[in-house]
Tab-separated table of C-alpha atoms in Angstrom:
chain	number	residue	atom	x	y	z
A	1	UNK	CA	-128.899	-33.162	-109.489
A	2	UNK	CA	-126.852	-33.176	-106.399
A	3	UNK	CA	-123.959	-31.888	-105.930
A	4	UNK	CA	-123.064	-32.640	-109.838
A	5	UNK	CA	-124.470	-36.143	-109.425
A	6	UNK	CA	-127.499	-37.908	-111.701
A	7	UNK	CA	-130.369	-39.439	-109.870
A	8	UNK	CA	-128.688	-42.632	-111.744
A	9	UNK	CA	-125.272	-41.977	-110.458
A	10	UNK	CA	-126.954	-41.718	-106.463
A	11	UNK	CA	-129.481	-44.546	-106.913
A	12	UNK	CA	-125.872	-46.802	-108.121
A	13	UNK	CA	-124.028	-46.331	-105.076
A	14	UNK	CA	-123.796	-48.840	-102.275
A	15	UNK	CA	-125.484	-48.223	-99.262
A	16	UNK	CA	-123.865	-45.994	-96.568
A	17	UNK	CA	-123.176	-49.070	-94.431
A	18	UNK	CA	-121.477	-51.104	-97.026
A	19	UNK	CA	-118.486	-48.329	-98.003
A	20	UNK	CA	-115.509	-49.327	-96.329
A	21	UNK	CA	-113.164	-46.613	-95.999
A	22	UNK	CA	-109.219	-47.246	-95.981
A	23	UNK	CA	-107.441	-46.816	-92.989
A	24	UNK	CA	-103.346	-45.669	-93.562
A	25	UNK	CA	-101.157	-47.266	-91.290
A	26	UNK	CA	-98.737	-45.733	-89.265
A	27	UNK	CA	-95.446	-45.786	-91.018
A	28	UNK	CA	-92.669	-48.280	-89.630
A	29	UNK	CA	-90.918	-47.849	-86.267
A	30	UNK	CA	-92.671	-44.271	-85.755
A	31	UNK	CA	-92.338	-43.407	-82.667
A	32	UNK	CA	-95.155	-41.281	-80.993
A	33	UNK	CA	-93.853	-37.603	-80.210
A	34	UNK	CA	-93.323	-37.711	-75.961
A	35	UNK	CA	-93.408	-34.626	-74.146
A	36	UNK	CA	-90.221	-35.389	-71.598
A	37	UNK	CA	-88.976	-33.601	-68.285
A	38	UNK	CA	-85.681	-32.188	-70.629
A	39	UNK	CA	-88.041	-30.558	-73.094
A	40	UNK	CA	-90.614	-29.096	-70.294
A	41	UNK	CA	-87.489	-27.805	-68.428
A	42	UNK	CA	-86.205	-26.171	-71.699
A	43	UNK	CA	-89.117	-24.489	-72.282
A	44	UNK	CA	-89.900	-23.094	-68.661
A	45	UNK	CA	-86.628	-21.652	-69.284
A	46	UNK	CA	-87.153	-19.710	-72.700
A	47	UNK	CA	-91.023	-18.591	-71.127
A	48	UNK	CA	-89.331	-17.070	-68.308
A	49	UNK	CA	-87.025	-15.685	-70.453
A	50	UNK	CA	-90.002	-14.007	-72.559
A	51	UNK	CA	-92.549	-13.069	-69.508
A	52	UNK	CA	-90.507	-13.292	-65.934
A	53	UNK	CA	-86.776	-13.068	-66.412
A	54	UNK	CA	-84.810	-9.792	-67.031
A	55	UNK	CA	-87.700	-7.591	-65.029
A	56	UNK	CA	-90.393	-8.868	-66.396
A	57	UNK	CA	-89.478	-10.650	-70.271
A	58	UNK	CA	-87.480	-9.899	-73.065
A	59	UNK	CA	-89.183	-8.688	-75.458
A	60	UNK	CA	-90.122	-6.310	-76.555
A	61	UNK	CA	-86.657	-5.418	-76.619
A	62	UNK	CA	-84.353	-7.076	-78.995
A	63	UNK	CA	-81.056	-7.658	-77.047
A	64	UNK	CA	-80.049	-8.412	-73.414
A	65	UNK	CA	-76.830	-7.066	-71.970
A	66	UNK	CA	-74.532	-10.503	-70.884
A	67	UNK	CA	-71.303	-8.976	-70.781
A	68	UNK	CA	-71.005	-7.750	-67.681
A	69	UNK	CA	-73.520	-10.564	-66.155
A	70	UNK	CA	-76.348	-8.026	-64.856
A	71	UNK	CA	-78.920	-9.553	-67.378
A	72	UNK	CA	-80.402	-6.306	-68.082
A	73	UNK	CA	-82.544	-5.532	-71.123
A	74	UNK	CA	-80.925	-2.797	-73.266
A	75	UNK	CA	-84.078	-0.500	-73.556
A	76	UNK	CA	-83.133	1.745	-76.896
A	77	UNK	CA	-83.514	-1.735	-78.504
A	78	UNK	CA	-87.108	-1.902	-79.026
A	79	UNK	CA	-88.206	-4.927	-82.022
A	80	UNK	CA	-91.866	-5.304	-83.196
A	81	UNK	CA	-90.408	-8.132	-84.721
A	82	UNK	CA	-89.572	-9.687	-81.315
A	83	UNK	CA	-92.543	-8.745	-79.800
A	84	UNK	CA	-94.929	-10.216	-82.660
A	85	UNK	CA	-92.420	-13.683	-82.962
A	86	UNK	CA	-92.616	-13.729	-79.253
A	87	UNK	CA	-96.971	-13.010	-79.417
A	88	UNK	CA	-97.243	-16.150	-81.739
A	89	UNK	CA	-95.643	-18.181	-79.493
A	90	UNK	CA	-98.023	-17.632	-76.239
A	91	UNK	CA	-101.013	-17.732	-78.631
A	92	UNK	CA	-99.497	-21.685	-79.263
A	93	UNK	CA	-99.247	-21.602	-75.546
A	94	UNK	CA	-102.946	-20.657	-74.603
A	95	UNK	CA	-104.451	-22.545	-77.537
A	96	UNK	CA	-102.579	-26.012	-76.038
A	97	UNK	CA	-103.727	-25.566	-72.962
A	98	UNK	CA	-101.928	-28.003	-71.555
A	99	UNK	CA	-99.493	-26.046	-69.655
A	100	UNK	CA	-99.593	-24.659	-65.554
A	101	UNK	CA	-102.294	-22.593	-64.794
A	102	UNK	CA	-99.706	-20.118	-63.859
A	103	UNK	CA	-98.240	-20.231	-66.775
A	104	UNK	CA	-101.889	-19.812	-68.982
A	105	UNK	CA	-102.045	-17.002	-66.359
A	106	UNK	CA	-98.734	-14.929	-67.228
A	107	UNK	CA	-99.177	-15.356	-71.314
A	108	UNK	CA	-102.876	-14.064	-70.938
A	109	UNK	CA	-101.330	-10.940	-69.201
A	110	UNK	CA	-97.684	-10.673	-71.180
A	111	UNK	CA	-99.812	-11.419	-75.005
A	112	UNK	CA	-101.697	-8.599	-74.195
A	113	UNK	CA	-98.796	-6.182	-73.457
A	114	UNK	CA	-97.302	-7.571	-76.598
A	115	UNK	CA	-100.318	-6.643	-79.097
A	116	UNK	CA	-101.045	-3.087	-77.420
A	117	UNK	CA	-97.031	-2.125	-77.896
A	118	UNK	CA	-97.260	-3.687	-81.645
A	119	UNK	CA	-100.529	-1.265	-81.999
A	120	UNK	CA	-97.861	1.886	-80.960
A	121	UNK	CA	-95.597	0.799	-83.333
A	122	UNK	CA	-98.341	0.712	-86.067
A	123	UNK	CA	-98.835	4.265	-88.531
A	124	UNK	CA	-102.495	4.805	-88.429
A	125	UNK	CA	-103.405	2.993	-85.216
A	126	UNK	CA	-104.500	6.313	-83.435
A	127	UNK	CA	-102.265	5.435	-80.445
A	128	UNK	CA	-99.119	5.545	-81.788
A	129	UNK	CA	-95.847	5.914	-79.445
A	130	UNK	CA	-94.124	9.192	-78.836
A	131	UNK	CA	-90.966	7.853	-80.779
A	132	UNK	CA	-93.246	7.404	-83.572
A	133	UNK	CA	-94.029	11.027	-83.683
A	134	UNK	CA	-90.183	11.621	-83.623
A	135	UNK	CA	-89.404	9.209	-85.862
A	136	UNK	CA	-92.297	9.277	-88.929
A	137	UNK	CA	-94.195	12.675	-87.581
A	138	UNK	CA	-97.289	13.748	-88.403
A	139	UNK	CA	-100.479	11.853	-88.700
A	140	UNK	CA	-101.461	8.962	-91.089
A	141	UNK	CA	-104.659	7.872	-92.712
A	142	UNK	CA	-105.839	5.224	-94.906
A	143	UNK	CA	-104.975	7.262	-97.762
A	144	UNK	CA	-101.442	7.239	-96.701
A	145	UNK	CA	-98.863	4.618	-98.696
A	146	UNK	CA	-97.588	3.453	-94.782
A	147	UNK	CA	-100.820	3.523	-93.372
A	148	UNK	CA	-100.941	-0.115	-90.984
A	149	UNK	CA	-97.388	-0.380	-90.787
A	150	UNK	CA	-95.330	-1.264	-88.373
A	151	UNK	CA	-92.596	0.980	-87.581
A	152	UNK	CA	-89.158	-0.386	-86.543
A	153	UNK	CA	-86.247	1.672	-85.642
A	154	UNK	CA	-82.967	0.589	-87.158
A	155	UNK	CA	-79.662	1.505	-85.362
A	156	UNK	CA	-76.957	-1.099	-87.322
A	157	UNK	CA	-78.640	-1.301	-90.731
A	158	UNK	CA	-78.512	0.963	-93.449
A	159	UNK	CA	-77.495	4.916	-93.045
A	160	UNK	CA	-77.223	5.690	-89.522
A	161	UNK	CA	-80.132	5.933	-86.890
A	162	UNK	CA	-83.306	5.671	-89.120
A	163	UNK	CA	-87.188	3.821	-89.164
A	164	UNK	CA	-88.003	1.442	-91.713
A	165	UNK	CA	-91.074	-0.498	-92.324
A	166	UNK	CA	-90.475	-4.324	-93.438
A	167	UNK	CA	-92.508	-6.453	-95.110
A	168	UNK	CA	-91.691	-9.523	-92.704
A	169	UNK	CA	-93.034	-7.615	-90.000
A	170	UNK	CA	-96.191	-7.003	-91.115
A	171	UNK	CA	-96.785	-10.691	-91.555
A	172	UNK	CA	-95.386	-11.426	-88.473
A	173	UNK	CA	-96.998	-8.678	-86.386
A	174	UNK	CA	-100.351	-8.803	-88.035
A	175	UNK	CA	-100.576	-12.361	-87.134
A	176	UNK	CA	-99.381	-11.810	-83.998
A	177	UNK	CA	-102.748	-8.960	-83.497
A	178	UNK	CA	-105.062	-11.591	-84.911
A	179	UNK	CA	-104.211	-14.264	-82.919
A	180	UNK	CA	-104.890	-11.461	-79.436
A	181	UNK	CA	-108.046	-10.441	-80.922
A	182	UNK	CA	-108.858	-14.606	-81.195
A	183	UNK	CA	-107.942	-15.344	-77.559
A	184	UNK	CA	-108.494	-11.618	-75.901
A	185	UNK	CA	-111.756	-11.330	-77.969
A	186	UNK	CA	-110.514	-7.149	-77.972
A	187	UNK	CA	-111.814	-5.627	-81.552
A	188	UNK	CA	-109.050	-3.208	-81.742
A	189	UNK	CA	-106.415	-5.995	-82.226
A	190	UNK	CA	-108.293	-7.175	-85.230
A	191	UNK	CA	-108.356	-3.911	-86.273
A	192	UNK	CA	-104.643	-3.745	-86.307
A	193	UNK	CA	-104.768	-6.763	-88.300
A	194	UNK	CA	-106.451	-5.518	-91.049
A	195	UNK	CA	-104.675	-2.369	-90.821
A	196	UNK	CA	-100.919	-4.612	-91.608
A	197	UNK	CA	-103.284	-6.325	-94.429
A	198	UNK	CA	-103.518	-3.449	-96.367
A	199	UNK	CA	-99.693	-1.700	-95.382
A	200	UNK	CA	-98.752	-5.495	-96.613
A	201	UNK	CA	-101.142	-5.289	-100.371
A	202	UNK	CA	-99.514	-1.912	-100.856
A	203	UNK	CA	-96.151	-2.680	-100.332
A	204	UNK	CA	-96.366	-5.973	-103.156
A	205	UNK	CA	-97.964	-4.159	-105.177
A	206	UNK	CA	-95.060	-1.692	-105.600
């Protein structure tokens, strides 16, 4: 047999050359998807806003201070969550290819500042930040029920001032490490990843 089939079943079959396969036609009045000059100015303006605008990017800070129009970052406002969204999103970038070389250029440099500050924001990583040690304290090993997590600081959620780790985030920022350690090639981003893989099994499994 091969591949479940008889010798009978193979011998019956029309030759290679014979089998026409069906083509599906495009559906009626589709209209291929254009890449116009109003989209590519839209997003220049949201990259810049991620790796050149505001003193170098957004994230990973959460919020920008508009009020009084001096477009600073407000810097207790640190996100994992915006830095791994924000990750994702050059990974697209640098696996399209199809943008300015300067632009390839500034989300090799600005996805690798993204996964190294997800890594200090992750219990277990061995390089965690200094507000981690405030925050959680101590050290944490694989043995540890928050071990891989990502750590986020919450300032208008729950009880007061207080660190939380949420399951979106490890998704999120987890991906966000694999997809560095597939364009960076750097093993301690996949690392990471598998580190959020097992905060993630933990945490839905109760």
């Amino acid at each position: 047999d091969a591949d479940g089939f008889s010798d009978e079943m193979l011998s019956a079959l029309p030759p290679r050359e014979l089998i026409k396969t069906a083509k599906a036609r495009p559906p009626e009045q589709a209209v291929a998807a254009q890449r116009t000059e109003l989209y590519r100015v839209s997003e220049a303006r949201i990259f810049n806003l991620l790796v050149a605008d505001y003193g170098g990017g957004v994230p990973p800070y959460r919020w920008v201070n508009v009020t009084n129009g001096d477009g600073k970052v407000i810097t207790t406002s640190k996100s994992v969550r915006a830095a791994g969204w924000a990750a994702q999103y050059l990974y697209g970038v640098l696996s399209e290819d199809r943008r300015p070389k300067v632009w390839i250029d500034s989300a090799t440099v600005k996805l690798r500042e993204f996964a190294d500050f997800l890594l200090t924001y992750q219990l277990g990583s061995g390089v965690e930040s200094a507000d981690i040690a405030t925050w959680v304290g101590g050290t944490h090993t694989a043995n540890d029920l928050g071990y891989g997590g990502f750590v986020q600081l919450d300032t208008t959620n729950y009880e007061g001032d207080t660190w939380h780790i949420h399951s979106e985030d490890q998704g999120t920022c987890g991906l966000a490490l694999l997809r560095a350690f597939q364009k960076l090639g750097d093993e301690k981003y996949r690392a990471g990843y598998r580190r959020a893989l097992t905060c993630l099994r933990r945490m839905q499994c109760g």
